[in-house]
Tab-separated table of C-alpha atoms and ligand atoms in Angstrom:
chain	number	residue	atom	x	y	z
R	1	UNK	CA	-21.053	13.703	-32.776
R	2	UNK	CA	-18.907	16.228	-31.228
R	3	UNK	CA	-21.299	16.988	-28.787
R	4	UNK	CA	-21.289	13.056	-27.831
R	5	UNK	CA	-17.793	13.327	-27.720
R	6	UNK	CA	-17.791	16.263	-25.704
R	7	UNK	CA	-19.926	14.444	-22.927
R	8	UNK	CA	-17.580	11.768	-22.987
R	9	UNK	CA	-14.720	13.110	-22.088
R	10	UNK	CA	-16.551	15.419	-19.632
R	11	UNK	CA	-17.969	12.344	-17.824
R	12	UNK	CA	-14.400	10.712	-18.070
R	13	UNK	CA	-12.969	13.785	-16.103
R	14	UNK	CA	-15.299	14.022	-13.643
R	15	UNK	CA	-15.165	9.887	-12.807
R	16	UNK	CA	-11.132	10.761	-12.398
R	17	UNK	CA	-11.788	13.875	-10.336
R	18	UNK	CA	-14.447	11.623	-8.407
R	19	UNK	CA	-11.928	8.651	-7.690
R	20	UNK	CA	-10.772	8.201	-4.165
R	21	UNK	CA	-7.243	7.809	-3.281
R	22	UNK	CA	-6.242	4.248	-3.520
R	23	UNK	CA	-6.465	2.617	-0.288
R	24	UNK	CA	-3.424	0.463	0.568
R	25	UNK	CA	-2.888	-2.886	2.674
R	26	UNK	CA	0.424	-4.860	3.320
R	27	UNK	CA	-0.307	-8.244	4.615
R	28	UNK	CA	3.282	-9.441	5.919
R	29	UNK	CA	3.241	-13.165	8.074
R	30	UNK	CA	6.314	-13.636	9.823
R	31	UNK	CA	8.804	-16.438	9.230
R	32	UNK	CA	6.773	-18.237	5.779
R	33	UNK	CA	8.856	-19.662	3.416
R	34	UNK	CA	8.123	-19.206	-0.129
R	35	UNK	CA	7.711	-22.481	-0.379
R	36	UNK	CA	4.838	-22.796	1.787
R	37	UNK	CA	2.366	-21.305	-1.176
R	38	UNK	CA	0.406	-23.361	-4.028
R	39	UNK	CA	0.668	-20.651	-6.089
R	40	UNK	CA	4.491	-20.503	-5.570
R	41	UNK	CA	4.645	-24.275	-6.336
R	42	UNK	CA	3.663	-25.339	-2.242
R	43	UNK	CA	2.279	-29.174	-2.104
R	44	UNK	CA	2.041	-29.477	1.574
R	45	UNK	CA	-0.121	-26.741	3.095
R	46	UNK	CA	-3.813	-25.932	1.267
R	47	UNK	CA	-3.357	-21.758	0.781
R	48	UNK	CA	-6.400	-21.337	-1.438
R	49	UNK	CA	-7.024	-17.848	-0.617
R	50	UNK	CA	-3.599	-17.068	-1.784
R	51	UNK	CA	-3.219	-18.716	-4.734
R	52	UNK	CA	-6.907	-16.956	-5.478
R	53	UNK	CA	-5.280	-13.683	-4.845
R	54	UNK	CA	-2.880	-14.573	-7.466
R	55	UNK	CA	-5.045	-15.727	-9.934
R	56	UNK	CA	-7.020	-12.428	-9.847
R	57	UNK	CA	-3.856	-10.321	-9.244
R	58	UNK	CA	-0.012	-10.839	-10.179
R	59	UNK	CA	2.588	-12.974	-8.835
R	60	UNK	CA	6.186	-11.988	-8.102
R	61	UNK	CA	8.724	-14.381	-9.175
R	62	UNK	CA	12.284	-12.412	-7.992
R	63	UNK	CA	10.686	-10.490	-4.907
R	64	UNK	CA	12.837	-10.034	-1.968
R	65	UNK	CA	12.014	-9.549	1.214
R	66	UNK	CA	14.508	-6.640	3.210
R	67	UNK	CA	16.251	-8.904	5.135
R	68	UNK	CA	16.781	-12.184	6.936
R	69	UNK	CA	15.430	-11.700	10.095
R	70	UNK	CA	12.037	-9.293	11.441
R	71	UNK	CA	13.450	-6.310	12.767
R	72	UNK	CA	15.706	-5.100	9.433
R	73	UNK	CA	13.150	-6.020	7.048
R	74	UNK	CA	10.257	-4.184	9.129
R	75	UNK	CA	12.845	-1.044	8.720
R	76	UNK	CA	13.692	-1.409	5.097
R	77	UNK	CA	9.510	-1.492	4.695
R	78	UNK	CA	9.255	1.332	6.707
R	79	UNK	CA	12.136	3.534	5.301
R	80	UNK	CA	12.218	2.644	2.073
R	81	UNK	CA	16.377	2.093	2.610
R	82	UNK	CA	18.148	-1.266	2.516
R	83	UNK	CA	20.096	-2.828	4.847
R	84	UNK	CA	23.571	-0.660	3.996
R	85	UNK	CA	21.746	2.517	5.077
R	86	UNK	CA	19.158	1.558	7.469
R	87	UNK	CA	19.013	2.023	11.542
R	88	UNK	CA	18.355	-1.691	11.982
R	89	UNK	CA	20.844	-4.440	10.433
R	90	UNK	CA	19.722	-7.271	12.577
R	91	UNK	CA	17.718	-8.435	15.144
R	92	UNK	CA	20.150	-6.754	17.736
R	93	UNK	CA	23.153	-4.726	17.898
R	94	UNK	CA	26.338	-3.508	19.432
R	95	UNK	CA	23.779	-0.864	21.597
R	96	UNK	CA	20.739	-3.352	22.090
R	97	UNK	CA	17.586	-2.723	20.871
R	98	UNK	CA	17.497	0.289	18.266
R	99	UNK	CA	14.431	2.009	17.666
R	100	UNK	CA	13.690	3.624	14.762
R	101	UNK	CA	14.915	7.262	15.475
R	102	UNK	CA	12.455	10.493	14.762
R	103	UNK	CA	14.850	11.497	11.860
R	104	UNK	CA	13.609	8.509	9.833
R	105	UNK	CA	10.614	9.040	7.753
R	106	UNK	CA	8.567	6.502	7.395
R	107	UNK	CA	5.782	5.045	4.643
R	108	UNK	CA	3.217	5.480	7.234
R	109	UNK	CA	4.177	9.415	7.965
R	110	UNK	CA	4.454	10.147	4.512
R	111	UNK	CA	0.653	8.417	3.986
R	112	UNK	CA	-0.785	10.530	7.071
R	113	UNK	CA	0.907	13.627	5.703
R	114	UNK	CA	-1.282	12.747	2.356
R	115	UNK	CA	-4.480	12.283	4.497
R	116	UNK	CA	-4.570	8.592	4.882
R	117	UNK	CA	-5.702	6.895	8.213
R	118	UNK	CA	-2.831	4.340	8.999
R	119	UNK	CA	-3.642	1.633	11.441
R	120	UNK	CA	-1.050	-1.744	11.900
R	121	UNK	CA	-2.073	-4.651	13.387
R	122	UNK	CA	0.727	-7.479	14.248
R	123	UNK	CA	4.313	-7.228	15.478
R	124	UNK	CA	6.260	-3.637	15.582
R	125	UNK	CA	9.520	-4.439	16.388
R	126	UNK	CA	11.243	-1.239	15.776
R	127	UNK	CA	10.806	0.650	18.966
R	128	UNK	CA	9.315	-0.019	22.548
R	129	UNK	CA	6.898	2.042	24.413
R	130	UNK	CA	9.236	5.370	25.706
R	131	UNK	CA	11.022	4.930	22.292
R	132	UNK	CA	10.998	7.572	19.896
R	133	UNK	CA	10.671	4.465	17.690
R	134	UNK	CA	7.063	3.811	18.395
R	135	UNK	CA	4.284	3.365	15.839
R	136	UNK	CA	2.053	6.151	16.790
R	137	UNK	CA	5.437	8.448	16.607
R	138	UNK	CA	6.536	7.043	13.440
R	139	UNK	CA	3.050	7.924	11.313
R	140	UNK	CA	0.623	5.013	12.949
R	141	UNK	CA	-2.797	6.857	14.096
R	142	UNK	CA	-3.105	3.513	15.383
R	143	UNK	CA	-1.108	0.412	15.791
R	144	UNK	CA	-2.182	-2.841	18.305
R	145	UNK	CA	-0.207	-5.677	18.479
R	146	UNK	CA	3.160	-6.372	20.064
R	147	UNK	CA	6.095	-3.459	20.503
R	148	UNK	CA	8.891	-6.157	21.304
R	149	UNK	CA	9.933	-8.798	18.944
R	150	UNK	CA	10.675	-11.199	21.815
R	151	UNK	CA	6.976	-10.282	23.204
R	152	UNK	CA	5.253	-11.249	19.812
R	153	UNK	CA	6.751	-14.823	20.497
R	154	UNK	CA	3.585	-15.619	23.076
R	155	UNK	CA	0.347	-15.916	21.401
R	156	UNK	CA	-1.320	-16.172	25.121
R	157	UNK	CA	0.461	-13.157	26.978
R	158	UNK	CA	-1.200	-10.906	29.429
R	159	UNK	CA	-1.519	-8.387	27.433
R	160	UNK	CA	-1.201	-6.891	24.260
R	161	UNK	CA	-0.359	-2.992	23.070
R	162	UNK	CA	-2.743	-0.134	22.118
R	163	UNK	CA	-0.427	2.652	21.155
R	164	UNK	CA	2.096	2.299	24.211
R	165	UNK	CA	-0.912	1.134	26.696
R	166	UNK	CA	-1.028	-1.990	27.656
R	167	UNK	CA	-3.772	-3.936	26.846
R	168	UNK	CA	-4.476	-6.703	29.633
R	169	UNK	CA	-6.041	-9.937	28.329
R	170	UNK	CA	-7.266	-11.801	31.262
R	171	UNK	CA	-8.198	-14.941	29.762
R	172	UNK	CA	-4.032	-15.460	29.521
R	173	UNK	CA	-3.306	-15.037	33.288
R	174	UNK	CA	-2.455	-17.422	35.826
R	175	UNK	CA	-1.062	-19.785	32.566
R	176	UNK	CA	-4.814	-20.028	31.399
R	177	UNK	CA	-4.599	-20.434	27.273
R	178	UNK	CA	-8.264	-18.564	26.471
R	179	UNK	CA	-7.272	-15.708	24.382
R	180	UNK	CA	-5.556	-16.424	21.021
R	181	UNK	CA	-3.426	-13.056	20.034
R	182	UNK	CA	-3.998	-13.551	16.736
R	183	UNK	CA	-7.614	-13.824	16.790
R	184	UNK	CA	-7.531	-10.020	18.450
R	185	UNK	CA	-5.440	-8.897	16.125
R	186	UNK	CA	-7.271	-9.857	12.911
R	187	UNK	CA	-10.440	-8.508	14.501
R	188	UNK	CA	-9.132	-5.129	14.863
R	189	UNK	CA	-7.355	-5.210	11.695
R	190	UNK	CA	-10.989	-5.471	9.636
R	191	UNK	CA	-12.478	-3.135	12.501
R	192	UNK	CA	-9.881	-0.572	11.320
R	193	UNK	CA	-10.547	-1.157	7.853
R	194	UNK	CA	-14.765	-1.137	8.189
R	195	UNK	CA	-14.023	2.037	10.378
R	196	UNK	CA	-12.406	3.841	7.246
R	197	UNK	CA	-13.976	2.562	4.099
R	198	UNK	CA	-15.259	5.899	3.539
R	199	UNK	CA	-11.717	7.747	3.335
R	200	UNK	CA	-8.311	6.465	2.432
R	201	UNK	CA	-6.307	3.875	4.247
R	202	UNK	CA	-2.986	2.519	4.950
R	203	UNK	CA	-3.159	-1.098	6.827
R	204	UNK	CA	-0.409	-2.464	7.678
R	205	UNK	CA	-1.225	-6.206	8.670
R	206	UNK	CA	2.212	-7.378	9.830
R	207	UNK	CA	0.295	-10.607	11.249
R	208	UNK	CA	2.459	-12.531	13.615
R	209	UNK	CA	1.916	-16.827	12.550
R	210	UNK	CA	3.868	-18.592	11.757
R	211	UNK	CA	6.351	-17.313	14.001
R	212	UNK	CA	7.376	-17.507	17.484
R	213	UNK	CA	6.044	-20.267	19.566
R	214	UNK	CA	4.480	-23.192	17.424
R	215	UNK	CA	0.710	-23.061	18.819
R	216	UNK	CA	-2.689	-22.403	17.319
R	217	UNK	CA	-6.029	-23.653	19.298
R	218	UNK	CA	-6.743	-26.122	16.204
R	219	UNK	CA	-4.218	-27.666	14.030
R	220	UNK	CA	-6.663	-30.988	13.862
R	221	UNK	CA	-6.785	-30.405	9.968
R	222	UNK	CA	-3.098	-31.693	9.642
R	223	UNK	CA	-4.675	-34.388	12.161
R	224	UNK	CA	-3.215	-37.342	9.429
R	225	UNK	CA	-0.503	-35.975	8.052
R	226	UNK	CA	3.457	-37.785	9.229
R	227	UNK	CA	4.621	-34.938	10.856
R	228	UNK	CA	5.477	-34.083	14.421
R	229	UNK	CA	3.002	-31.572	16.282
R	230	UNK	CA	5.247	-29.269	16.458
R	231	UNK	CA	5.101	-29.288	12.139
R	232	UNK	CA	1.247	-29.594	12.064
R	233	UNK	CA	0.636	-26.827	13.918
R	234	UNK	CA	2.983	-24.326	11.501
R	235	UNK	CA	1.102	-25.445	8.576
R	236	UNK	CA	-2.392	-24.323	10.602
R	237	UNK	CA	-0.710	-21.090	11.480
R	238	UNK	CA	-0.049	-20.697	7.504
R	239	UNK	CA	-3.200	-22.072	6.469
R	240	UNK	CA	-5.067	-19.328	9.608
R	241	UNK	CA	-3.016	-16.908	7.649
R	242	UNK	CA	-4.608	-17.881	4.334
R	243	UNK	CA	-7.780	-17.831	5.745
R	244	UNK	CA	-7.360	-14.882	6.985
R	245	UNK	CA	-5.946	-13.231	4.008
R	246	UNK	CA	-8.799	-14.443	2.112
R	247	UNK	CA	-11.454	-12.767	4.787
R	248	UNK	CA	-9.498	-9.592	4.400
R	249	UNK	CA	-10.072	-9.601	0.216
R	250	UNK	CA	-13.858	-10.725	1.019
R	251	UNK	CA	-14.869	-7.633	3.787
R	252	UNK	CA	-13.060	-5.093	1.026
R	253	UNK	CA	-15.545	-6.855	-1.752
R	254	UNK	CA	-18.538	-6.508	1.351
R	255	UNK	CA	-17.540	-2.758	1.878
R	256	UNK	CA	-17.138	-2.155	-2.198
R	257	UNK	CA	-13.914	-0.785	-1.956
R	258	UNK	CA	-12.064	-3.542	-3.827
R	259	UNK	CA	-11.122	-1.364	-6.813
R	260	UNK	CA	-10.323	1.241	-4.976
R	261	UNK	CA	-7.002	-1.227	-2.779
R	262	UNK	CA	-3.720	-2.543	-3.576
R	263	UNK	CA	-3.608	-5.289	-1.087
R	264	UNK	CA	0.120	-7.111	-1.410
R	265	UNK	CA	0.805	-10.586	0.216
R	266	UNK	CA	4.340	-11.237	1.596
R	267	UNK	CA	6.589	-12.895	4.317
R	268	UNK	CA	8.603	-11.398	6.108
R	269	UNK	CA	11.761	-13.696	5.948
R	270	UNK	CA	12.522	-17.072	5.139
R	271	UNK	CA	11.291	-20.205	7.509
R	272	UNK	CA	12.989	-21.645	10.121
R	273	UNK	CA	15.160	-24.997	9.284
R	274	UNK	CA	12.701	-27.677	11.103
R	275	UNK	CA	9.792	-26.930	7.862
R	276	UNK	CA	12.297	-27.423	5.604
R	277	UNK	CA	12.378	-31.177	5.148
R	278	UNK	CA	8.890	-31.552	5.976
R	279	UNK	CA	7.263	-28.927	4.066
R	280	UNK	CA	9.510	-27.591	1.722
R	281	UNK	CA	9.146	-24.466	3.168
R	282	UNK	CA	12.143	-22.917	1.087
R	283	UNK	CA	10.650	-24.135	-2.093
R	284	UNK	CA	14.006	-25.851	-3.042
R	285	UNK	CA	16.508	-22.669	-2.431
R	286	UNK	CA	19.867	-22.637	-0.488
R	287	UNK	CA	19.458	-21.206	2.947
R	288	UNK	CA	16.910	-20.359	5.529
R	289	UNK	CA	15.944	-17.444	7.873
R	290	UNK	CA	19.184	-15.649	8.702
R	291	UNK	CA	20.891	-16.695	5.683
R	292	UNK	CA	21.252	-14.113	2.695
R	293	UNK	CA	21.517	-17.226	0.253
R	294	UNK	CA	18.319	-17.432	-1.806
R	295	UNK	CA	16.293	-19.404	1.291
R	296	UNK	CA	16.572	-16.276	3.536
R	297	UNK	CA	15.437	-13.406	1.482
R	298	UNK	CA	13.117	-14.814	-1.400
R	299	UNK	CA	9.883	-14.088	-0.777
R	300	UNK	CA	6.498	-14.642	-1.916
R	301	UNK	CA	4.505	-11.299	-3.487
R	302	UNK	CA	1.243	-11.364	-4.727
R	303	UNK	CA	-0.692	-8.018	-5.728
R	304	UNK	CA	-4.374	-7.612	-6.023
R	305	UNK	CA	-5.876	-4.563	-7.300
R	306	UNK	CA	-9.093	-5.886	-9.104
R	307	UNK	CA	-9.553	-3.872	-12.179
R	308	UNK	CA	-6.242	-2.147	-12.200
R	309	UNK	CA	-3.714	-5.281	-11.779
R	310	UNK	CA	-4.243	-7.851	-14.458
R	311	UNK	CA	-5.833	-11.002	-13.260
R	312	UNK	CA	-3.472	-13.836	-13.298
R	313	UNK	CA	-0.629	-11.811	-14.769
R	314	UNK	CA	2.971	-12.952	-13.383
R	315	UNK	CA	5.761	-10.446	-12.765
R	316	UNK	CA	9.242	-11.705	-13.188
R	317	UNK	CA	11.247	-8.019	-12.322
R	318	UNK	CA	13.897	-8.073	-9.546
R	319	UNK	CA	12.060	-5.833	-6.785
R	320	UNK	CA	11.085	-6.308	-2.986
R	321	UNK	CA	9.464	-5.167	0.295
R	322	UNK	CA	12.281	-1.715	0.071
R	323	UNK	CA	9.813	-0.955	-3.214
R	324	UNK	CA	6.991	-0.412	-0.701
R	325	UNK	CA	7.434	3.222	0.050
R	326	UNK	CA	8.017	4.477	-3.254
R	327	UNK	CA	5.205	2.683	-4.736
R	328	UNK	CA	2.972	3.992	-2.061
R	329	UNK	CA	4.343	7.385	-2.129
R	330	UNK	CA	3.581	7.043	-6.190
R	331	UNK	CA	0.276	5.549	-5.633
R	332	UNK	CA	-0.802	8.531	-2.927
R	333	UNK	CA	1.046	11.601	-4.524
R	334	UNK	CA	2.764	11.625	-1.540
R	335	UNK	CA	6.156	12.643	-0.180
R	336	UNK	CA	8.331	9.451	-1.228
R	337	UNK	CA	11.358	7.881	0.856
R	338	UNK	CA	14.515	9.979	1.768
R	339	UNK	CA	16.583	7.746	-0.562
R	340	UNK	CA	16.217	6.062	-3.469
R	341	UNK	CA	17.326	2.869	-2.803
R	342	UNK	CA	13.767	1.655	-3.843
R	343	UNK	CA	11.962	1.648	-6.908
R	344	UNK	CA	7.911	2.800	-7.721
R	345	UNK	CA	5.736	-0.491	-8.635
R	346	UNK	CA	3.350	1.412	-10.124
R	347	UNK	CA	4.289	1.017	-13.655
R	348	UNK	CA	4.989	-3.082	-13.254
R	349	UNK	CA	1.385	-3.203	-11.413
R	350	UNK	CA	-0.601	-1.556	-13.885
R	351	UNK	CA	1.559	-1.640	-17.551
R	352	UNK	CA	1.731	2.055	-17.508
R	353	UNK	CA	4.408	4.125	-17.247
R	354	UNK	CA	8.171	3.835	-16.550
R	355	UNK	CA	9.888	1.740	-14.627
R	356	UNK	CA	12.829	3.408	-12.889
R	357	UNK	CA	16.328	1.477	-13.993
R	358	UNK	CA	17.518	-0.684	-11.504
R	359	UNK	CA	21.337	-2.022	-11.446
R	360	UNK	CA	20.875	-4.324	-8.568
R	361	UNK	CA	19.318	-5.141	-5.280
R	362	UNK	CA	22.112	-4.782	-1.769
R	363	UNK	CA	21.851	-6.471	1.483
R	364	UNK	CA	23.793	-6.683	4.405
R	365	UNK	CA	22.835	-8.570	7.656
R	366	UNK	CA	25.308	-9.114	11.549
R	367	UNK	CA	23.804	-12.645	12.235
R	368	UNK	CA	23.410	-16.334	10.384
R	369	UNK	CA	25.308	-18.624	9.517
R	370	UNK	CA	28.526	-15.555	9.336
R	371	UNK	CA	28.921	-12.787	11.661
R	372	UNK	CA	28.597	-10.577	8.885
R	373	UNK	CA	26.999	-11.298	5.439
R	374	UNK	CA	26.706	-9.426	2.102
R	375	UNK	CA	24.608	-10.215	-1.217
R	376	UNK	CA	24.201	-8.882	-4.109
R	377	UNK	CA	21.478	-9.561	-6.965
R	378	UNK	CA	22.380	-8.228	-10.361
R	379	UNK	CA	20.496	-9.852	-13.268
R	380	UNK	CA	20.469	-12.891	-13.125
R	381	UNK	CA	23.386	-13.043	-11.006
R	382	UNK	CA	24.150	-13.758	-6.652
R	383	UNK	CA	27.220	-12.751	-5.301
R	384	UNK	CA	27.230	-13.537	-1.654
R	385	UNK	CA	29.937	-13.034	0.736
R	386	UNK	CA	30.623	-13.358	4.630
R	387	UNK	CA	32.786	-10.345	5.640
R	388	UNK	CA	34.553	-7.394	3.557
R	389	UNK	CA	37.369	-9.226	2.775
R	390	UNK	CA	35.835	-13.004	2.079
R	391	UNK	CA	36.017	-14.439	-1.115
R	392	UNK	CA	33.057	-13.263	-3.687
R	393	UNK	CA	30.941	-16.479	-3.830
R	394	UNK	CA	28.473	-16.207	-7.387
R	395	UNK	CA	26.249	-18.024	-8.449
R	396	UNK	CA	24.176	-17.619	-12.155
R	397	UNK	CA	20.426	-18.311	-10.491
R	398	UNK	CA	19.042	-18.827	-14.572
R	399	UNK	CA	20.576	-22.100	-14.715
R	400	UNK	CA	21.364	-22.785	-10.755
R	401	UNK	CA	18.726	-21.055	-8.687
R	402	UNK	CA	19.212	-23.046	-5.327
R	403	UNK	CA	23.154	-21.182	-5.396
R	404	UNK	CA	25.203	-24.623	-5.469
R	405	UNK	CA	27.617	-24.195	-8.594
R	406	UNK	CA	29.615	-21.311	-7.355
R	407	UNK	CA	30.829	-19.730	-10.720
R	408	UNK	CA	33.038	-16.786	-9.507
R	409	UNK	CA	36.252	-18.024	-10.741
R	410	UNK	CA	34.585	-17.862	-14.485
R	411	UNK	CA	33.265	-14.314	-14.489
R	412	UNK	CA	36.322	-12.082	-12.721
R	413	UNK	CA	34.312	-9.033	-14.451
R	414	UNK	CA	30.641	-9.563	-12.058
R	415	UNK	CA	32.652	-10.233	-9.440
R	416	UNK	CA	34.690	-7.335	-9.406
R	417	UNK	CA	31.484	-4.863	-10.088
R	418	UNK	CA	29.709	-7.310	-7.782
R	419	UNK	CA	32.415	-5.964	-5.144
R	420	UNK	CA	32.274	-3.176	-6.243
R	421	UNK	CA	28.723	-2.510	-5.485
R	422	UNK	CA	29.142	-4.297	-1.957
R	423	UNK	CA	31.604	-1.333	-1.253
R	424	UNK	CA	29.513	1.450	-2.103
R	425	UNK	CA	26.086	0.085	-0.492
R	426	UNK	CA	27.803	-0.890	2.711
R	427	UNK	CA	27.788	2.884	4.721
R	428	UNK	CA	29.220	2.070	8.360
R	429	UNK	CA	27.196	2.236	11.301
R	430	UNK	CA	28.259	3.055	14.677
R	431	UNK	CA	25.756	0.393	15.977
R	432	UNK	CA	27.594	-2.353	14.227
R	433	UNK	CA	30.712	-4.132	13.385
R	434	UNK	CA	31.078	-5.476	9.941
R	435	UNK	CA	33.606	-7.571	10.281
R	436	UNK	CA	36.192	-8.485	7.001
R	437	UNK	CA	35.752	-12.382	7.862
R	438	UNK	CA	37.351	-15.203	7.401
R	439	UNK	CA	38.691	-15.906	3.623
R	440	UNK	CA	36.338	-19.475	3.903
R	441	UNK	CA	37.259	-20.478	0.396
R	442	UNK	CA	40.285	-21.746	-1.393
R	443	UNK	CA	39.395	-20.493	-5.519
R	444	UNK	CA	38.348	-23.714	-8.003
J	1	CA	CA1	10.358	-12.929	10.805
């Protein structure tokens, strides 16, 4: 019996000494509402690869994306710091473009450093080619795509990027419509992924639809539905994105590597105001893109990790795309973000371990519907404000999740450590002007 025993654990220590790092993938689409997702309550647009993620992983119900808008968020991913620390607070700034400077360290350095092969496959956005902001100087071994946000608005340009070369696609000149980005982009996002099955792997699939320019060579399955084209042809960018998703989780099952990925589902931001009506593409919340009400910044996150992550299991703790690095960094052993503004999923994904305390979640973004916006999530509770001197707006999202009862006047003691927070999160960049605003609001 001991003997048995004996062999047991023997065989149990060399299956953990035999287990390859955990390969990791972040799907992020660009400008998809929470709302647009069956699994996050989505009538509109069929995202069964999605929803089948979720039902054999778990579903975030208070995940946050970094920001409003592409740029910031792509940098709180990256970083691992939110909005008050980060180089990029919105899409532009009082100096241009910013690109990620070579002091950051990034999620994708601190994966390489740990011997991963890290490819990315989309829209950059946080450094052009001669920036030290560029992918392949920021921890990419490879990274195809787009460099400029404005760039990743064509889905038939010239060319596309290959770290800092240009990439010409012929079948787009001369205002010929042949070569679907997109299509490229998934392509060489499995390529990467069949490439590496053998060793560990960060992917970072920051997939460009439904963003940009409205066009996709086939929306004819929204053929019947009373919308305008322009509406058809976001939901078949979502639904391409589903599909595509759903290819992704079936070559990792074709390679046998399933077991051995985290793959996490997001959006990058909120949508855009014309899918609201339509679609319901902010699943009922105040706001859109650009707004740091609920609309903006909710996002959808779904985990799959077959075997590790529970099938089906639901996830209701306050977290977001700025828990990315640490939970990487936990997952790889590897050197984790400069700050700890971000928290490790590990525990949450797998019911083991400790989840690191977490008072609240701080952004701050220079665009929407202010010049200068600040929110807060605490608990249960949103304080939202427009400038350092506006009136604290808060709102208890238990009982009023789409932020319309504003409750501030009630609860003078979360509003004042609601401020308080706001004032310690918010460090001062030279690259932008937070303004104190306007005081919008007379008090109930
Ligand atoms: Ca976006």
């Amino acid at each position: 019996m001991m003997m048995r025993t004996l062999l047991i654990s023997l065989l149990a220590l060399c299956a953990s000494l035999d287990a390859r790092p955990t390969n990791l993938v972040f799907i992020m689409i660009d400008d998809a509402g929470v709302g647009d997702f069956g699994c996050y309550g989505g009538e509109h647009i069929p995202t069964p690869n999605v929803d089948r993620m979720a039902a054999e992983g778990m579903r975030f119900t208070n995940d946050y994306s970094g920001s409003a808008v592409c740029a910031p968020t792509r940098c709180v991913l990256m970083t691992g710091k939110h909005p008050g620390h980060g180089v990029r607070r919105a899409n532009q700034s009082l100096k241009g473009l910013l690109p990620l400077p070579d002091s950051d360290f990034t999620v994708a350095e601190s994966l390489k450093e740990a011997g991963y092969a890290t490819g990315g496959f989309g829209k950059w956005g946080l450094g052009n080619p001669g920036t030290p902001g560029v992918p392949e100087k920021q921890g990419f071994d490879l990274f195809y795509g787009y460099y400029d946000q404005v760039h990743a608005h064509d889905y038939y340009p010239d060319h596309l990027i290959r770290n800092s070369e240009k990439v010409p696609l012929p079948g787009n000149t001369g205002g010929k419509q042949e070569t679907y980005t997109h299509t490229l982009i998934a392509e060489e996002t499995f390529k990467f992924i069949r490439e590496h099955k053998d060793e560990p792997f960060f992917v970072y699939a920051c997939w460009t639809p439904p963003h940009g320019k409205y066009v996709i060579p086939d929306a004819s399955a929204f053929d019947k539905k009373p919308w305008t084209q322009m509406v058809k042809n976001y939901a078949a960018m979502v639904a391409l994105m589903d599909h595509d998703t759903g290819r992704l989780l079936d070559l990792l099952k074709e390679l046998g590597i399933e077991k051995d990925t985290l793959v996490i589902f997001t959006s990058d931001n909120g949508p855009n105001p014309p899918f609201v009506k339509p679609l319901d593409s902010a699943g009922g919340l105040r706001g859109v893109k650009r707004d740091l009400h609920e609309g903006g910044i909710r996002a959808p996150f779904v985990a799959w990790w077959p075997g590790t992550v529970k099938a089906g299991s639901e996830s209701d703790l306050l977290c977001g795309h700025l828990d990315w690095f640490a939970t990487c960094a936990e997952i790889a052993g590897s050197k984790p973000p400069e700050l700890k503004d971000g928290i490790s999923l590990l525990p949450e994904l797998t019911g083991k371990g400790e989840l690191s305390k977490r008072e609240a979640m701080y952004w701050e973004i220079y665009e929407g519907p202010g010049p200068f916006q600040q929110a807060v999530r605490m608990g249960d509770w949103k304080g939202y404000r427009q400038g350092t001197k506006d009136t604290l707006t808060l709102f208890d999202l238990s009982k009023d999740p789409a932020e319309k009862d504003d409750v501030a006047s009630e609860h003078p003691d979360v509003v004042k450590r609601i401020e308080a927070i706001m004032k310690r999160e918010h460090v001062p960049s030279p690259n932008y002007k937070a303004l104190e605003g306007p005081k919008r609001r007379k008090k109930k």
